[in-house]
PDB file of C-alpha atoms in Angstrom:
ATOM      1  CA  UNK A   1      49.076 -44.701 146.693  1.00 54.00           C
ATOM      2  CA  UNK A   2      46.402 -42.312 147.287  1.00 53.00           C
ATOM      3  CA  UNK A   3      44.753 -42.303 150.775  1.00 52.00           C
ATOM      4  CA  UNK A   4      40.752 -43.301 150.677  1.00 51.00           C
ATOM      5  CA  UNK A   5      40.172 -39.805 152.378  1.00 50.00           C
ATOM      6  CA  UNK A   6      40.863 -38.352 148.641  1.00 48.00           C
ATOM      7  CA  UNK A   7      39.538 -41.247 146.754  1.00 51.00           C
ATOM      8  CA  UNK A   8      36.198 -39.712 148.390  1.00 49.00           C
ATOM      9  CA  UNK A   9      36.548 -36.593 148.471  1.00 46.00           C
ATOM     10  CA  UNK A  10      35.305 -36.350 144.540  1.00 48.00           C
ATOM     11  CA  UNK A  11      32.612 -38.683 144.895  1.00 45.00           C
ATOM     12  CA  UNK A  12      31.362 -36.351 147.606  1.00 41.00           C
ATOM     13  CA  UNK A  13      31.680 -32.996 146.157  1.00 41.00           C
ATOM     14  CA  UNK A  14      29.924 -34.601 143.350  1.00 41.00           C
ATOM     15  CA  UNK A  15      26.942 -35.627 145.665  1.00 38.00           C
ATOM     16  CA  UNK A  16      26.947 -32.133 147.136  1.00 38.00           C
ATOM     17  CA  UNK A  17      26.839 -30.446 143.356  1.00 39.00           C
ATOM     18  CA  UNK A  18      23.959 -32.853 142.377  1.00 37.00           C
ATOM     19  CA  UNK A  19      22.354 -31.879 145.151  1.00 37.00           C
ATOM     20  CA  UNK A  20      22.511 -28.188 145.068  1.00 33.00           C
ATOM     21  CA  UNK A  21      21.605 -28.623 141.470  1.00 33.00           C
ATOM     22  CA  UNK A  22      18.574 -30.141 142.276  1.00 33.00           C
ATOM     23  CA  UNK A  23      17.832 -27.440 144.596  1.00 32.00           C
ATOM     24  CA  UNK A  24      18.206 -24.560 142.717  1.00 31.00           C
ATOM     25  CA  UNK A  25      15.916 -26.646 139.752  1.00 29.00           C
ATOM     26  CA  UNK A  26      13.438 -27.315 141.828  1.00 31.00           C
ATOM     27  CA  UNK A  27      13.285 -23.431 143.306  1.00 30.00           C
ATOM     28  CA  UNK A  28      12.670 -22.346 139.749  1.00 32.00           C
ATOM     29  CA  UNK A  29       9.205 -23.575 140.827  1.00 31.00           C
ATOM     30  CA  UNK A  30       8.978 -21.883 143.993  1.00 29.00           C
ATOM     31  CA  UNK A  31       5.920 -20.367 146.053  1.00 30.00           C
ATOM     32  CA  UNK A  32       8.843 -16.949 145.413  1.00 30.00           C
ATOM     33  CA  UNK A  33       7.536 -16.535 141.783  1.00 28.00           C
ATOM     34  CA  UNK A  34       4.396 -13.935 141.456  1.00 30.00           C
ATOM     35  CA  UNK A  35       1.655 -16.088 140.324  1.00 33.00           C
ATOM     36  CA  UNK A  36       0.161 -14.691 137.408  1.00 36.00           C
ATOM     37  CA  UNK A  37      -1.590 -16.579 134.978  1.00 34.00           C
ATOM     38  CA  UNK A  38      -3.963 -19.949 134.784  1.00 34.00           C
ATOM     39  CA  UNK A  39      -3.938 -22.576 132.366  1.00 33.00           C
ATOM     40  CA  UNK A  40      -4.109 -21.638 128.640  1.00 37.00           C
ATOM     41  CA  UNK A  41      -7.629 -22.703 126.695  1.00 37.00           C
ATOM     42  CA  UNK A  42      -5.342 -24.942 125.070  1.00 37.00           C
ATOM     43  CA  UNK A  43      -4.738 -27.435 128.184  1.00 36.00           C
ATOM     44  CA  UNK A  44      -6.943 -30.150 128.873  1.00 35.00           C
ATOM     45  CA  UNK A  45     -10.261 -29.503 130.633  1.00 37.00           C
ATOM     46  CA  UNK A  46      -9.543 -32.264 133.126  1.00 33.00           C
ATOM     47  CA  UNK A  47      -6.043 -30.513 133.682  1.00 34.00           C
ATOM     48  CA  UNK A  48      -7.008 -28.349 136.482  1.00 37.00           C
ATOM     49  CA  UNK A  49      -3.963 -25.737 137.534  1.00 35.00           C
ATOM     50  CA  UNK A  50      -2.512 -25.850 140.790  1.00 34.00           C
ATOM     51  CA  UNK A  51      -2.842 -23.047 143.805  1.00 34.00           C
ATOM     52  CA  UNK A  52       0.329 -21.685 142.372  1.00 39.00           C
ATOM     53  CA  UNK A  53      -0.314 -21.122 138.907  1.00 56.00           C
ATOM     54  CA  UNK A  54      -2.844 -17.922 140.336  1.00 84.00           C
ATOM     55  CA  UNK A  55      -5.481 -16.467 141.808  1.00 93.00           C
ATOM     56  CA  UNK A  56      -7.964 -18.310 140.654  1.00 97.00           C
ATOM     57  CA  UNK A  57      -8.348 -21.993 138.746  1.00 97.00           C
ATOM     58  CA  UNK A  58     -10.002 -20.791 135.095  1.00 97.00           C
ATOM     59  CA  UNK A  59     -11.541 -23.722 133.093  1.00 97.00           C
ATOM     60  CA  UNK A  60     -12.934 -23.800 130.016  1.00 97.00           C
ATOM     61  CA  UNK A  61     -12.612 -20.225 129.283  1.00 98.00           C
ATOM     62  CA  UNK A  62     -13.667 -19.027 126.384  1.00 97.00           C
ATOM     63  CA  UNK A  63     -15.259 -16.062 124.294  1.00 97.00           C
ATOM     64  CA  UNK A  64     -18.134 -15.474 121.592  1.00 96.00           C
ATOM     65  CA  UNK A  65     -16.875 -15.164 118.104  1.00 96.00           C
ATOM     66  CA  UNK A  66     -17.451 -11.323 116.948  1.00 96.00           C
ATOM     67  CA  UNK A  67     -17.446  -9.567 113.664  1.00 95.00           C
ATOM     68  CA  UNK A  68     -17.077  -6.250 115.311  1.00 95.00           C
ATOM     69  CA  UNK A  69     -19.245  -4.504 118.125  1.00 95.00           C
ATOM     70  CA  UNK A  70     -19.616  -6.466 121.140  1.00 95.00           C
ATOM     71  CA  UNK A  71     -18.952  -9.884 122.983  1.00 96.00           C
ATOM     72  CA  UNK A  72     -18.425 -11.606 125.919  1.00 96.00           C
ATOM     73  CA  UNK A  73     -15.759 -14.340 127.048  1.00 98.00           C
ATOM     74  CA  UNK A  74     -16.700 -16.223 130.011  1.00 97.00           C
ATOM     75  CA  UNK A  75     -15.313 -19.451 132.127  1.00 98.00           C
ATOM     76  CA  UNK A  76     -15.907 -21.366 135.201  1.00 98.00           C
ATOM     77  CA  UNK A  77     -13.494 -19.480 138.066  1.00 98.00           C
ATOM     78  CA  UNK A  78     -12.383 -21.692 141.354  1.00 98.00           C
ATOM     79  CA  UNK A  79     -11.478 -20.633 144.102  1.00 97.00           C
ATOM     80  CA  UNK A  80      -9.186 -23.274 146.126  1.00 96.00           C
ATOM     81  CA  UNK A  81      -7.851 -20.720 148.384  1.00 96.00           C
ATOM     82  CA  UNK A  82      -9.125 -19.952 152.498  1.00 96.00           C
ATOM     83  CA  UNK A  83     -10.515 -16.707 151.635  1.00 96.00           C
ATOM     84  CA  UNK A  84     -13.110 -14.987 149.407  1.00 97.00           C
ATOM     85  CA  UNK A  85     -11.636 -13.641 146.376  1.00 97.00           C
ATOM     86  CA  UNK A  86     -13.580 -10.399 144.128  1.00 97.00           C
ATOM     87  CA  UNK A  87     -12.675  -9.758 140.545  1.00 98.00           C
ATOM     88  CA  UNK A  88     -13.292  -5.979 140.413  1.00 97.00           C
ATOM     89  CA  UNK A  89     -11.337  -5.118 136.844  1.00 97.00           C
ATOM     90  CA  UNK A  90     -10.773  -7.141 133.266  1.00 98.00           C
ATOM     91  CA  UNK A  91      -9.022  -5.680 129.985  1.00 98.00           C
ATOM     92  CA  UNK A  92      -7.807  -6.872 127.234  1.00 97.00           C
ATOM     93  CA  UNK A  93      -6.209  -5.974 123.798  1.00 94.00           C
ATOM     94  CA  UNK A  94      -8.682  -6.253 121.716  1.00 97.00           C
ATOM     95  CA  UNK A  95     -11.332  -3.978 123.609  1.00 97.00           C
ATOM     96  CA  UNK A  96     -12.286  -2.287 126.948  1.00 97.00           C
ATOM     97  CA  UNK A  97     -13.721  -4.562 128.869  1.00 98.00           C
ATOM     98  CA  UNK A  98     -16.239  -4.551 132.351  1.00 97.00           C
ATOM     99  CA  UNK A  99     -17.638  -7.461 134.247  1.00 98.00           C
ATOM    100  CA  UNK A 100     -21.569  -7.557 133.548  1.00 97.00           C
ATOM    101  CA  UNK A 101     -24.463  -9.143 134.757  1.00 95.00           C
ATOM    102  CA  UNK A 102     -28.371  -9.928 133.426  1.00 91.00           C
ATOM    103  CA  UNK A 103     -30.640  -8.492 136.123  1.00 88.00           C
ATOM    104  CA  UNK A 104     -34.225  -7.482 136.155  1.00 87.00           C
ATOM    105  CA  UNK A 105     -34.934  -3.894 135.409  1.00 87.00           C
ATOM    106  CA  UNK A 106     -38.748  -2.021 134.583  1.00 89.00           C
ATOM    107  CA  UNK A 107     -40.096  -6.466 134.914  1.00 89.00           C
ATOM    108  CA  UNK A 108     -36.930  -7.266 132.148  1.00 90.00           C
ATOM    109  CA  UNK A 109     -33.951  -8.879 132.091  1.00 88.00           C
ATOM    110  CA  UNK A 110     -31.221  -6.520 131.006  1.00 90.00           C
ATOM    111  CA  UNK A 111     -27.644  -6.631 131.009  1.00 92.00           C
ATOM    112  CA  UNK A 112     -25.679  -4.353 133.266  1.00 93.00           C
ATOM    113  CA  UNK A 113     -22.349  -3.345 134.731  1.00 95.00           C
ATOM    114  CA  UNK A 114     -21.847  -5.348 137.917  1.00 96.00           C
ATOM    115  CA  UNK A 115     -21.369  -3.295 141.128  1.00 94.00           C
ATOM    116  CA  UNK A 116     -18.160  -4.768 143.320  1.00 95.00           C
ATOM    117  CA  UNK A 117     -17.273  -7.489 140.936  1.00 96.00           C
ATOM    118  CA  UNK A 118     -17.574 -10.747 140.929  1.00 97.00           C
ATOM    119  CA  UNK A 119     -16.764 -12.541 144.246  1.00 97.00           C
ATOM    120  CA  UNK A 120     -15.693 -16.416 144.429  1.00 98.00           C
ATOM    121  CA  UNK A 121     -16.007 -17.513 147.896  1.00 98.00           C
ATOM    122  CA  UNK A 122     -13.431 -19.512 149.160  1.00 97.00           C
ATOM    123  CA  UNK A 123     -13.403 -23.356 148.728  1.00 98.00           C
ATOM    124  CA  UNK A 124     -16.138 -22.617 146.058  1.00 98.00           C
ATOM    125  CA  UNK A 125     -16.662 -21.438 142.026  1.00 98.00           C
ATOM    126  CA  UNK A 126     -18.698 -18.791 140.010  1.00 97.00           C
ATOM    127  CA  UNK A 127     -19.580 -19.096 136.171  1.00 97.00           C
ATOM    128  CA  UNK A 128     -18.918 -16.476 133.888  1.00 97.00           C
ATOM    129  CA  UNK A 129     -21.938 -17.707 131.296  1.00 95.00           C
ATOM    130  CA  UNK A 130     -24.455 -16.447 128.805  1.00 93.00           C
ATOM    131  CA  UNK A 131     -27.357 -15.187 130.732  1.00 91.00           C
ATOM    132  CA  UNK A 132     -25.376 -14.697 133.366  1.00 94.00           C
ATOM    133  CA  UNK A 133     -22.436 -13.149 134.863  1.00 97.00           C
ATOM    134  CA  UNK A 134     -19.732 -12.324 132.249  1.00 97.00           C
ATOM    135  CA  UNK A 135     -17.378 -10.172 130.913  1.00 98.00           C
ATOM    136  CA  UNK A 136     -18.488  -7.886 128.241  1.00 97.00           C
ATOM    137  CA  UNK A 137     -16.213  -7.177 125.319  1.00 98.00           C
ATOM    138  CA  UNK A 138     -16.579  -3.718 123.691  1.00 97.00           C
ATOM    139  CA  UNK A 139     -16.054  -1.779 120.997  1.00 97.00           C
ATOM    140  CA  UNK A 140     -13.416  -4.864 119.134  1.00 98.00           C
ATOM    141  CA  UNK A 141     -10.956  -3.337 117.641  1.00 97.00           C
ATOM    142  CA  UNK A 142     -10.904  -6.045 114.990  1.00 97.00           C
ATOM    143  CA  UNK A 143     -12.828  -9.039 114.913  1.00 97.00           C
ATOM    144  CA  UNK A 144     -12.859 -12.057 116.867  1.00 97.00           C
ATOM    145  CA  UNK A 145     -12.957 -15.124 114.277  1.00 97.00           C
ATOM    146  CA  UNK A 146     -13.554 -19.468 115.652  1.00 97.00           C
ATOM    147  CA  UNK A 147     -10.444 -20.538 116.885  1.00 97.00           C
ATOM    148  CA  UNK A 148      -8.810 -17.126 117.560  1.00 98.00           C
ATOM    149  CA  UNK A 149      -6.630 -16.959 121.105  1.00 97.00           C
ATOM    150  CA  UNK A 150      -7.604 -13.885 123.422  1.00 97.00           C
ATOM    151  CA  UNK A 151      -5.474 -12.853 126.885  1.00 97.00           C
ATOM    152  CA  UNK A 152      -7.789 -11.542 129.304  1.00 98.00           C
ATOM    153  CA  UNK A 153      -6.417 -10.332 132.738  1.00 98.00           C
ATOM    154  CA  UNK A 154      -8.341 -10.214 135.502  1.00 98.00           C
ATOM    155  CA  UNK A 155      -7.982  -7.579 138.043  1.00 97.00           C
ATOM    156  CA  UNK A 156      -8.706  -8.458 141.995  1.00 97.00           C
ATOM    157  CA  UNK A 157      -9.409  -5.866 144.962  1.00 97.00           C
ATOM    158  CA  UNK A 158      -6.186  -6.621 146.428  1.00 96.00           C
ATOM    159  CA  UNK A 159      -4.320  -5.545 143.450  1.00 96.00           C
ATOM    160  CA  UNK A 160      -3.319  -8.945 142.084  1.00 96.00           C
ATOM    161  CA  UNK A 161      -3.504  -9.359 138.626  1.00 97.00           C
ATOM    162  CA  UNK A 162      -4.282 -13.025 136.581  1.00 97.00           C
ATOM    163  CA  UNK A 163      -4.093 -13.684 132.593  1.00 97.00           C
ATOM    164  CA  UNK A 164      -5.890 -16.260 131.005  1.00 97.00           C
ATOM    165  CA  UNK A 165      -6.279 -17.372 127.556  1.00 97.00           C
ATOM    166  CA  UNK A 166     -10.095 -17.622 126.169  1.00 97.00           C
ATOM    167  CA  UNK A 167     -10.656 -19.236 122.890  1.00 97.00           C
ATOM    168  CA  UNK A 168     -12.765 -17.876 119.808  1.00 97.00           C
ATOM    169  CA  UNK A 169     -16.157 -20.031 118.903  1.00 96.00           C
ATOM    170  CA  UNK A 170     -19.519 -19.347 117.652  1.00 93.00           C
ATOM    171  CA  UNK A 171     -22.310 -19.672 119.884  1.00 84.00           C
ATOM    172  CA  UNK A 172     -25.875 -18.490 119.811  1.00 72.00           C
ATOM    173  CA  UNK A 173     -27.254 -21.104 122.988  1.00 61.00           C
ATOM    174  CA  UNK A 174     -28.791 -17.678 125.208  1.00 49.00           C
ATOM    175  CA  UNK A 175     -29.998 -15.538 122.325  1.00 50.00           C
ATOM    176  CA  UNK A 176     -28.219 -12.670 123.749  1.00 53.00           C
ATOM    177  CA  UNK A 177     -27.468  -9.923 121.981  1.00 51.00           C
ATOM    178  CA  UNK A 178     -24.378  -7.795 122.659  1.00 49.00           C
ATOM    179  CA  UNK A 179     -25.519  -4.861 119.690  1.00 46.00           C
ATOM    180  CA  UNK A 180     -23.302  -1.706 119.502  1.00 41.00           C
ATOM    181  CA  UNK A 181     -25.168   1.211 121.903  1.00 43.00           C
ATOM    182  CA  UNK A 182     -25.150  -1.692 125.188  1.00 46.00           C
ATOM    183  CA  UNK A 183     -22.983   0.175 127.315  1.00 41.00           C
ATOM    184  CA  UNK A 184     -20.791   1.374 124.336  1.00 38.00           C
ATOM    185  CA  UNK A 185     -18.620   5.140 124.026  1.00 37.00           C
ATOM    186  CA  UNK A 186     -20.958   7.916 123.524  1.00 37.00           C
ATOM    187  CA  UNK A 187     -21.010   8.617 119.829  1.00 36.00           C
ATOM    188  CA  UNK A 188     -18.666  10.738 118.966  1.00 33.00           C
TER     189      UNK A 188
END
């Protein structure tokens, strides 16, 4: 008859392999993986990502349908971190791409590279919107039709790097116009 030393002995090693299964699951998650991107334009608005899924929280990002020429994507950027945060870089595959801003110049408003980048302050949130801050698309290599799904990395003065997905729509709320010659390659 077998002792109850080795009647255990199973049901324990199975405990322990649970266990280190679990472990090495739940690692997969770990604050060891490089954060690099935020929630796609396809999760819920009221889905906010966590600390770890980047940089930055982006919600509602999105980007103005284009035939060709110019646009602009923007989004609402949080900041749930302890320390200030400054986008200084964006690109994406579909154009070059700089962070701009509408500022006064000769008593008009006129759109602009921004100098230094946009900073989120810690515990806080900057809009990337028409008329305001954004990122300016340009020179599309092909156009950018409703409903189309554009990665956008962001670039931060640390070095850090964040992708986000913007979706295509139409919009024509600011009047804006992003016409080819705004900031656009010399001709050639």
């Amino acid at each position: 008859m077998p002792s109850t030393t080795s009647r255990r002995f199973p049901r324990t090693a199975a405990l322990i392999g649970a266990a280190v299964l679990a472990a090495s699951v739940a690692a997969c998650g770990s604050a060891d993986a490089t954060p690099t991107t935020a929630p796609s334009a396809s999760a819920p608005a009221s889905a906010p990502a966590s600390a770890a899924a980047g940089v930055l929280t982006i919600r509602d990002p999105w980007v103005k349908a284009a035939d060709k020429g110019m646009t602009a994507a923007f989004a609402t950027l949080v900041n749930d971190g302890d320390a200030d945060v400054t986008i200084t870089g964006v690109t994406t595959d579909v154009s070059r791409a700089e962070i701009h801003e509408m500022a006064m110049t000769d008593g008009k408003m006129a759109m602009r590279q921004k100098q230094g980048g946009v900073v989120v302050a810690a515990r806080s949130q900057a809009a990337l919107e028409p008329g305001g801050d954004h990122l300016m698309l340009m020179d599309l290599t092909r156009p950018v039709r409703p409903g189309d799904q554009l990665d956008v990395t962001l670039t931060f003065a640390d070095g850090r790097t964040q992708t986000f997905t913007a979706v295509a729509k139409p919009f024509t709320g600011a009047q804006e116009t992003y016409a080819p010659g705004h900031g656009a390659s010399p001709a050639s």
